[in-house]
Coordinates of C-alpha atoms in Angstrom, one line a residue:
Chain A
M4 CA -49.6 9.8 102.0
D5 CA -52.1 12.1 102.3
P6 CA -55.6 11.2 103.9
V7 CA -58.2 11.1 101.4
P8 CA -61.6 12.6 102.6
I9 CA -64.4 10.7 101.4
I10 CA -67.7 13.0 101.8
G11 CA -70.9 10.8 101.9
G12 CA -68.6 7.9 102.8
T13 CA -71.4 6.3 104.7
G14 CA -73.2 5.8 101.4
A15 CA -72.8 2.7 99.2
L16 CA -70.1 4.2 96.5
G17 CA -68.4 6.2 99.2
F18 CA -68.1 3.2 101.4
G19 CA -66.9 0.9 98.9
L20 CA -64.0 3.5 97.7
A21 CA -63.1 3.8 101.1
R22 CA -62.5 0.0 101.6
R23 CA -60.9 -0.5 98.4
L24 CA -58.4 2.7 99.4
A25 CA -57.9 1.5 103.1
R26 CA -56.8 -1.8 101.8
E27 CA -54.4 -0.4 99.7
S28 CA -53.1 1.4 103.0
V29 CA -54.3 4.9 101.7
P30 CA -55.9 6.8 104.9
V31 CA -59.1 7.6 104.3
V32 CA -61.5 9.7 106.2
I33 CA -65.2 9.3 106.0
G34 CA -67.4 12.3 106.2
S35 CA -71.2 12.1 107.2
R36 CA -73.6 15.0 108.5
D37 CA -73.6 12.7 111.5
A38 CA -70.3 12.1 113.5
G39 CA -71.6 8.9 114.9
R40 CA -72.4 7.2 111.6
A41 CA -69.1 8.5 110.1
Q42 CA -67.3 6.6 113.0
E43 CA -69.5 3.6 112.6
A44 CA -68.7 3.3 109.2
A45 CA -65.1 3.9 109.4
G46 CA -64.9 1.1 111.8
R47 CA -66.2 -1.3 109.3
V48 CA -63.9 -0.1 106.6
G49 CA -60.8 -0.7 109.1
N50 CA -57.1 -0.1 108.6
G51 CA -57.3 3.0 110.3
A52 CA -60.0 4.8 108.8
E53 CA -61.4 7.8 110.6
G54 CA -64.9 9.0 110.8
L55 CA -65.9 12.6 111.1
V56 CA -68.6 15.1 110.3
N57 CA -68.4 16.3 106.7
A58 CA -66.9 20.0 107.3
E59 CA -64.2 18.5 109.5
A60 CA -63.4 15.6 106.9
A61 CA -63.3 18.2 104.1
A62 CA -60.4 19.9 105.5
S63 CA -58.4 16.7 106.2
G64 CA -56.7 16.1 102.8
P65 CA -56.0 17.7 99.4
I66 CA -58.2 15.3 97.1
V67 CA -61.8 15.5 98.4
V68 CA -64.3 12.6 97.1
L69 CA -67.9 14.0 97.1
C70 CA -70.1 10.7 97.0
V71 CA -73.4 12.0 98.2
P72 CA -76.8 11.5 96.5
F73 CA -77.7 14.2 93.8
R74 CA -80.5 15.5 96.0
S75 CA -78.0 16.5 98.7
Q76 CA -75.1 17.8 96.4
S77 CA -76.2 21.2 96.3
E78 CA -76.7 21.5 100.2
T79 CA -73.5 19.7 101.1
L80 CA -71.4 22.1 98.7
T81 CA -73.0 25.1 100.5
N82 CA -72.1 23.5 103.7
L83 CA -68.4 23.0 102.6
K84 CA -68.3 26.7 101.1
N85 CA -66.1 27.8 103.9
V86 CA -64.0 24.7 104.3
L87 CA -63.1 23.9 101.1
E88 CA -59.6 25.8 100.3
P89 CA -57.7 26.9 97.1
G90 CA -55.7 24.1 96.0
Q91 CA -57.8 21.4 97.1
I92 CA -59.2 19.0 94.2
L93 CA -63.0 18.3 94.4
V94 CA -63.9 15.0 93.0
D95 CA -67.6 14.9 92.3
A96 CA -69.1 11.4 91.9
T97 CA -72.7 12.2 91.7
V98 CA -75.2 11.2 89.1
P99 CA -78.5 13.5 88.4
L100 CA -80.5 10.6 88.3
A101 CA -84.4 11.1 88.0
A102 CA -84.6 8.8 91.5
A103 CA -83.4 12.1 93.1
V104 CA -87.2 13.3 92.4
S105 CA -88.9 10.0 92.9
G106 CA -88.3 9.3 89.3
R107 CA -86.6 6.6 87.6
A108 CA -83.3 5.5 88.1
T109 CA -82.5 4.9 84.5
R110 CA -83.5 8.3 83.9
L111 CA -81.1 11.6 84.1
L112 CA -82.4 15.2 85.3
G113 CA -81.4 18.1 83.4
V114 CA -79.0 20.0 85.3
P115 CA -78.9 23.7 84.7
Q116 CA -75.3 23.9 84.5
G117 CA -75.1 20.7 82.2
S118 CA -74.0 18.1 84.6
A119 CA -73.8 17.5 88.0
A120 CA -69.9 18.2 87.9
E121 CA -70.6 21.6 86.2
Q122 CA -73.0 22.4 89.4
A123 CA -70.2 21.6 91.7
R124 CA -68.0 23.6 89.8
E125 CA -70.5 26.3 90.2
M126 CA -70.7 25.7 93.8
A127 CA -67.1 25.2 94.6
P128 CA -64.7 27.9 96.1
E129 CA -62.4 29.9 93.9
G130 CA -59.6 27.9 93.2
V131 CA -60.9 24.5 93.9
E132 CA -60.4 22.3 90.7
V133 CA -63.5 20.2 90.4
V134 CA -63.1 16.7 88.6
S135 CA -65.6 14.2 87.7
A136 CA -65.1 10.6 88.3
F137 CA -66.5 7.2 89.6
H138 CA -69.7 7.2 87.7
T139 CA -69.3 3.8 86.1
V140 CA -67.8 1.6 88.8
S141 CA -70.6 -0.4 90.8
A142 CA -70.4 0.4 94.6
P143 CA -71.4 -3.2 95.5
M144 CA -68.2 -4.7 93.5
L145 CA -66.1 -1.9 95.1
A146 CA -67.2 -2.7 98.3
D147 CA -66.7 -6.7 97.9
L148 CA -63.1 -7.2 98.4
D149 CA -63.2 -10.6 97.0
H150 CA -64.3 -9.1 93.7
E151 CA -61.6 -8.7 90.8
L152 CA -62.1 -5.4 89.6
D153 CA -61.0 -4.9 86.0
E154 CA -62.5 -1.5 84.4
D155 CA -61.9 2.0 83.6
I156 CA -62.2 5.0 85.8
L157 CA -63.7 7.8 83.4
I158 CA -62.2 11.0 84.4
A159 CA -63.0 14.6 83.1
G160 CA -61.8 17.9 84.4
D161 CA -60.5 21.4 83.1
S162 CA -57.1 20.7 85.1
R163 CA -54.7 18.6 83.8
D164 CA -52.8 18.5 86.9
A165 CA -55.9 18.1 89.1
K166 CA -57.0 15.0 86.7
G167 CA -53.2 13.6 87.0
R168 CA -53.1 13.6 90.8
L169 CA -56.7 11.9 90.8
A170 CA -55.3 9.4 88.4
A171 CA -52.5 8.6 90.6
L172 CA -54.9 7.8 93.6
V173 CA -57.0 5.6 91.3
R174 CA -54.3 3.7 90.1
Q175 CA -53.5 2.6 94.1
I176 CA -56.6 0.5 93.5
P177 CA -55.9 -3.0 91.7
G178 CA -57.9 -3.4 88.6
L179 CA -59.0 0.0 88.2
R180 CA -57.6 2.0 85.1
P181 CA -58.1 5.8 85.1
V182 CA -58.9 7.3 81.5
D183 CA -58.5 11.1 80.8
C184 CA -61.8 11.8 79.0
G185 CA -61.4 15.7 78.5
R186 CA -62.8 18.6 79.8
L187 CA -65.4 18.9 82.8
E188 CA -68.4 19.6 80.4
V189 CA -67.8 16.1 78.7
A190 CA -68.9 14.8 82.6
R191 CA -72.6 15.0 81.1
H192 CA -72.2 12.2 79.0
I193 CA -70.4 10.4 81.6
E194 CA -73.1 10.7 83.9
G195 CA -75.3 9.5 81.5
I196 CA -73.6 6.1 81.3
T197 CA -74.8 5.4 84.9
P198 CA -78.6 5.2 84.2
L199 CA -77.2 3.1 81.0
L200 CA -75.5 0.8 83.4
I201 CA -78.7 0.8 86.0
S202 CA -80.7 -0.4 82.9
V203 CA -78.1 -3.0 81.7
N204 CA -78.2 -4.2 85.6
A205 CA -81.9 -4.6 86.0
R206 CA -82.0 -6.9 82.8
N207 CA -78.9 -9.0 83.5
R208 CA -79.0 -9.0 87.2
T209 CA -75.4 -7.8 87.5
H210 CA -73.1 -5.1 88.4
A211 CA -71.7 -3.9 85.1
G212 CA -69.1 -1.5 84.3
V213 CA -66.9 0.0 81.6
R214 CA -63.6 -0.6 80.0
L215 CA -62.9 1.3 77.0
T216 CA -61.2 -0.7 74.0
G217 CA -58.7 0.5 71.5
L218 CA -56.7 2.0 74.3
E219 CA -53.8 0.0 75.4
E220 CA -51.7 3.1 77.1
P221 CA -54.5 5.8 78.1
R222 CA -52.4 9.0 77.8
W223 CA -51.7 11.2 80.8
Chain B
M4 CA -80.4 -14.5 54.1
D5 CA -82.6 -11.3 53.7
P6 CA -80.3 -8.3 52.2
V7 CA -79.4 -5.8 54.7
P8 CA -80.2 -2.2 53.3
I9 CA -77.6 0.5 54.7
I10 CA -79.0 3.9 54.5
G11 CA -76.2 6.5 54.0
G12 CA -73.8 3.5 53.3
T13 CA -71.6 5.6 51.6
G14 CA -70.6 7.2 54.8
A15 CA -67.9 5.9 57.0
L16 CA -70.0 4.0 59.5
G17 CA -72.3 2.6 57.0
F18 CA -69.7 1.8 54.6
G19 CA -67.7 -0.2 57.6
L20 CA -70.7 -1.8 58.5
A21 CA -71.4 -2.9 54.9
R22 CA -67.5 -4.3 54.5
R23 CA -67.9 -6.3 57.9
L24 CA -71.4 -8.0 57.0
A25 CA -70.6 -8.5 53.3
R26 CA -67.2 -10.4 54.5
E27 CA -69.5 -12.7 56.5
S28 CA -71.6 -13.3 53.1
V29 CA -74.6 -11.2 54.7
P30 CA -76.1 -9.6 51.3
V31 CA -76.0 -5.7 51.8
V32 CA -77.6 -3.0 49.9
I33 CA -75.7 0.3 50.0
G34 CA -78.3 3.4 49.9
S35 CA -77.3 7.0 48.9
R36 CA -79.1 9.9 47.5
D37 CA -77.0 9.4 44.2
A38 CA -77.2 6.0 42.5
G39 CA -73.8 6.3 41.2
R40 CA -72.4 7.0 44.4
A41 CA -74.1 4.0 45.9
Q42 CA -72.9 1.8 42.9
E43 CA -69.3 3.1 43.8
A44 CA -69.3 2.3 47.5
A45 CA -71.1 -1.1 46.6
G46 CA -67.8 -1.9 44.4
R47 CA -65.7 -1.3 47.1
V48 CA -67.4 -3.2 49.4
G49 CA -67.3 -6.4 47.4
N50 CA -68.9 -9.8 47.9
G51 CA -72.0 -8.9 45.8
A52 CA -73.0 -5.7 47.7
E53 CA -75.6 -3.7 45.7
G54 CA -75.8 -0.1 45.4
L55 CA -79.1 1.8 45.0
V56 CA -80.9 5.3 45.8
N57 CA -82.0 5.2 49.3
A58 CA -85.8 4.7 48.6
E59 CA -84.9 1.4 46.4
A60 CA -82.6 0.3 49.1
A61 CA -84.9 0.9 52.4
A62 CA -87.3 -1.5 50.4
S63 CA -85.0 -4.4 49.9
G64 CA -84.7 -5.9 53.5
P65 CA -86.5 -6.3 56.8
I66 CA -83.9 -4.6 58.9
V67 CA -82.9 -1.1 57.5
V68 CA -80.0 0.5 58.9
L69 CA -80.3 4.3 58.8
C70 CA -76.6 5.6 59.1
V71 CA -76.9 9.2 57.8
P72 CA -75.4 12.2 59.8
F73 CA -77.9 13.9 61.8
R74 CA -78.2 16.8 59.7
S75 CA -79.8 14.7 57.2
Q76 CA -81.8 12.6 59.5
S77 CA -85.0 14.0 59.3
E78 CA -85.1 14.9 55.6
T79 CA -84.0 11.2 54.8
L80 CA -87.0 9.9 57.0
T81 CA -89.1 12.3 55.5
N82 CA -88.2 10.8 52.1
L83 CA -88.5 7.1 53.4
K84 CA -92.1 7.7 54.8
N85 CA -93.9 6.2 52.0
V86 CA -91.1 3.4 51.6
L87 CA -91.0 2.0 54.8
E88 CA -93.6 -0.9 55.6
P89 CA -95.3 -2.0 58.9
G90 CA -92.9 -4.9 60.2
Q91 CA -89.6 -3.4 59.1
I92 CA -87.2 -2.5 61.7
L93 CA -85.3 0.9 61.5
V94 CA -82.1 0.8 62.9
D95 CA -81.0 4.3 63.9
A96 CA -77.0 4.8 63.9
T97 CA -77.3 8.7 64.1
V98 CA -75.9 11.1 66.9
P99 CA -76.9 14.5 67.3
L100 CA -73.3 15.8 67.3
A101 CA -72.9 19.7 67.4
A102 CA -70.7 19.0 64.5
A103 CA -74.1 19.0 62.5
V104 CA -74.5 22.7 63.2
S105 CA -70.7 23.5 63.1
G106 CA -70.3 23.0 66.5
R107 CA -67.7 20.7 68.5
A108 CA -68.2 17.1 67.9
T109 CA -67.6 16.4 71.8
R110 CA -70.8 18.1 72.5
L111 CA -74.5 16.8 71.9
L112 CA -77.5 18.8 70.5
G113 CA -80.4 18.8 72.7
V114 CA -83.1 16.7 70.7
P115 CA -86.5 17.9 71.3
Q116 CA -87.8 14.1 71.3
G117 CA -84.7 13.3 73.8
S118 CA -82.6 11.6 71.2
A119 CA -81.8 11.1 67.4
A120 CA -83.6 7.7 68.1
E121 CA -86.7 9.1 69.5
Q122 CA -86.9 11.8 66.5
A123 CA -86.6 8.8 64.1
R124 CA -89.4 7.0 66.2
E125 CA -91.7 10.1 65.6
M126 CA -91.0 10.1 62.0
A127 CA -91.2 6.3 61.1
P128 CA -94.3 5.2 59.7
E129 CA -96.6 3.2 61.8
G130 CA -95.7 -0.2 62.6
V131 CA -92.0 0.3 61.9
E132 CA -90.1 -0.7 65.0
V133 CA -87.1 1.7 65.9
V134 CA -84.1 0.3 67.5
S135 CA -80.8 2.4 68.4
A136 CA -77.3 0.8 67.8
F137 CA -73.8 1.3 66.5
H138 CA -73.0 4.3 68.3
T139 CA -69.8 3.1 70.0
V140 CA -68.1 1.4 67.5
S141 CA -65.6 3.1 65.2
A142 CA -66.3 3.4 61.6
P143 CA -62.4 3.3 60.4
M144 CA -62.1 0.0 62.4
L145 CA -64.9 -1.5 61.1
A146 CA -64.1 -0.6 57.5
D147 CA -60.2 -2.0 58.5
L148 CA -60.9 -5.7 57.8
D149 CA -57.4 -6.5 59.2
H150 CA -58.4 -4.8 62.6
E151 CA -59.9 -7.6 65.1
L152 CA -63.1 -6.4 66.8
D153 CA -63.8 -7.0 70.7
E154 CA -66.2 -5.0 71.8
D155 CA -70.0 -4.4 72.4
I156 CA -72.9 -3.1 70.3
L157 CA -75.2 -1.2 72.9
I158 CA -78.7 -1.6 71.7
A159 CA -82.0 0.3 73.0
G160 CA -85.5 -0.1 71.8
D161 CA -89.1 -0.5 72.9
S162 CA -89.8 -4.1 70.9
R163 CA -87.8 -7.1 72.6
D164 CA -88.4 -9.2 69.2
A165 CA -86.8 -6.2 67.1
K166 CA -83.9 -5.9 69.6
G167 CA -83.4 -9.8 69.3
R168 CA -83.5 -9.8 65.3
L169 CA -81.0 -6.8 65.4
A170 CA -79.0 -8.8 67.9
A171 CA -78.9 -11.9 65.5
L172 CA -77.6 -9.9 62.5
V173 CA -74.8 -8.0 64.9
R174 CA -73.7 -11.9 65.8
Q175 CA -72.9 -12.2 62.3
I176 CA -70.0 -10.0 62.7
P177 CA -66.9 -11.6 64.7
G178 CA -66.2 -9.8 67.6
L179 CA -68.9 -7.8 68.2
R180 CA -71.4 -8.5 71.2
P181 CA -74.7 -7.2 71.2
V182 CA -76.1 -5.9 74.8
D183 CA -79.5 -4.7 75.5
C184 CA -79.8 -1.8 77.1
G185 CA -83.4 -1.3 77.8
R186 CA -85.9 1.2 76.4
L187 CA -85.6 3.5 73.3
E188 CA -85.3 6.4 75.5
V189 CA -82.1 4.9 77.1
A190 CA -80.8 5.8 73.7
R191 CA -80.1 9.4 74.6
H192 CA -77.3 8.0 77.0
I193 CA -75.8 5.7 74.2
E194 CA -75.8 8.7 71.8
G195 CA -73.5 10.4 74.7
I196 CA -70.8 7.9 74.7
T197 CA -70.1 9.1 70.9
P198 CA -68.9 12.4 72.1
L199 CA -67.0 10.9 74.8
L200 CA -65.4 8.4 72.8
I201 CA -64.5 11.3 70.2
S202 CA -62.8 13.4 73.0
V203 CA -60.9 10.0 74.3
N204 CA -59.7 9.4 70.6
A205 CA -58.5 13.0 70.1
R206 CA -56.4 12.7 73.3
N207 CA -55.1 9.0 72.5
R208 CA -55.1 9.2 68.7
T209 CA -57.0 6.0 68.9
H210 CA -60.4 4.5 67.7
A211 CA -61.7 3.5 71.1
G212 CA -64.7 1.5 71.7
V213 CA -66.7 0.1 74.6
R214 CA -67.2 -3.1 76.6
L215 CA -69.1 -3.6 79.4
T216 CA -67.7 -5.6 82.3
G217 CA -69.4 -7.9 84.7
L218 CA -71.3 -9.2 81.6
E219 CA -70.2 -12.5 80.8
E220 CA -73.6 -13.9 78.9
P221 CA -75.9 -10.5 78.2
R222 CA -79.4 -11.6 78.6
W223 CA -81.7 -11.6 75.3

């Protein structure tokens, strides 16, 4: 099985995702700006996880997951411009929370392109398909392997093939159900669910996720 | 029990809501611009439902549900300016879909106030509390009384008391669970889930709804 590079894999979401994938024997490569931090996180993930600087990590597998904070999304993609290659899939998991500019985490910034995912598409090299995912699953609940997941991963993107390949990866993690939500522009609505969940979490001291009802067998 | 006026109750969402409430013996008053259409819809709801023109309907109970299309929201609220009274709760269920201006139903219009709910707050008379709700429940599934509901009603608003009173009304309908999502400004994120679900529905030929996970006993 191809390794899965997770850019920003030392952060909460990336680390949680790495742990879940590694447990299912999916080889993961933690990317970080700092090789030492990447290796340290990879050590905590275990199961053969590797740690590399972002640029090396991003070249290590066909489906690259971008888990950096929105504040660093643009800079990170600039640095990966000469690394990412046509045919790779870039999975954008960033959320333009106002917290990126010291605002509230229950508020979303207006992104000129319409969403963080569409900013990623604008910046990704030609031939790299951008898919949006992982905005509603709680990072701590991913990292807590004792927690039994039972929720949906809402996926948006313009390439049916790229979405399908990501869905196959998502299905490796028990308890996560991929749902195709449509074109990449729909990502703005999905990104908005994160601040909504943060608001619900604050009120309920929980880590809420989303499950769509009326959807027994999502179409892929 | 106080009657529940449903402004725009001849439309799909209002009508479905009226049917569900009426089945639980909650008295409902269908409001429409046209008295004849209101009465006709009330007849189809049955269980003692009444039909009145919007202005008369809006005066008939303390919790007024606004179910008009976004295209008519502003006009309707202008017409209700001298009818709504301090202490009443206005439940805004409108969604600023681009379909209102012949665009796609998977796209949201930018509303100057931030959301349809905040536009409603700007237009509601002083002392009327605006609460946002009913954006993720399918109108046809509400109207189909044989369908067993099992989903959440996401509620946003600045008055804890008003939200609590609406939650009590929502709990009258079996299978609907009210969730306090925070302040009224969060409504923009909830309104965005409607076009997302419309996109999912088109792909899956279903009527999806939302259930938050990790939330066994939502706090009220």
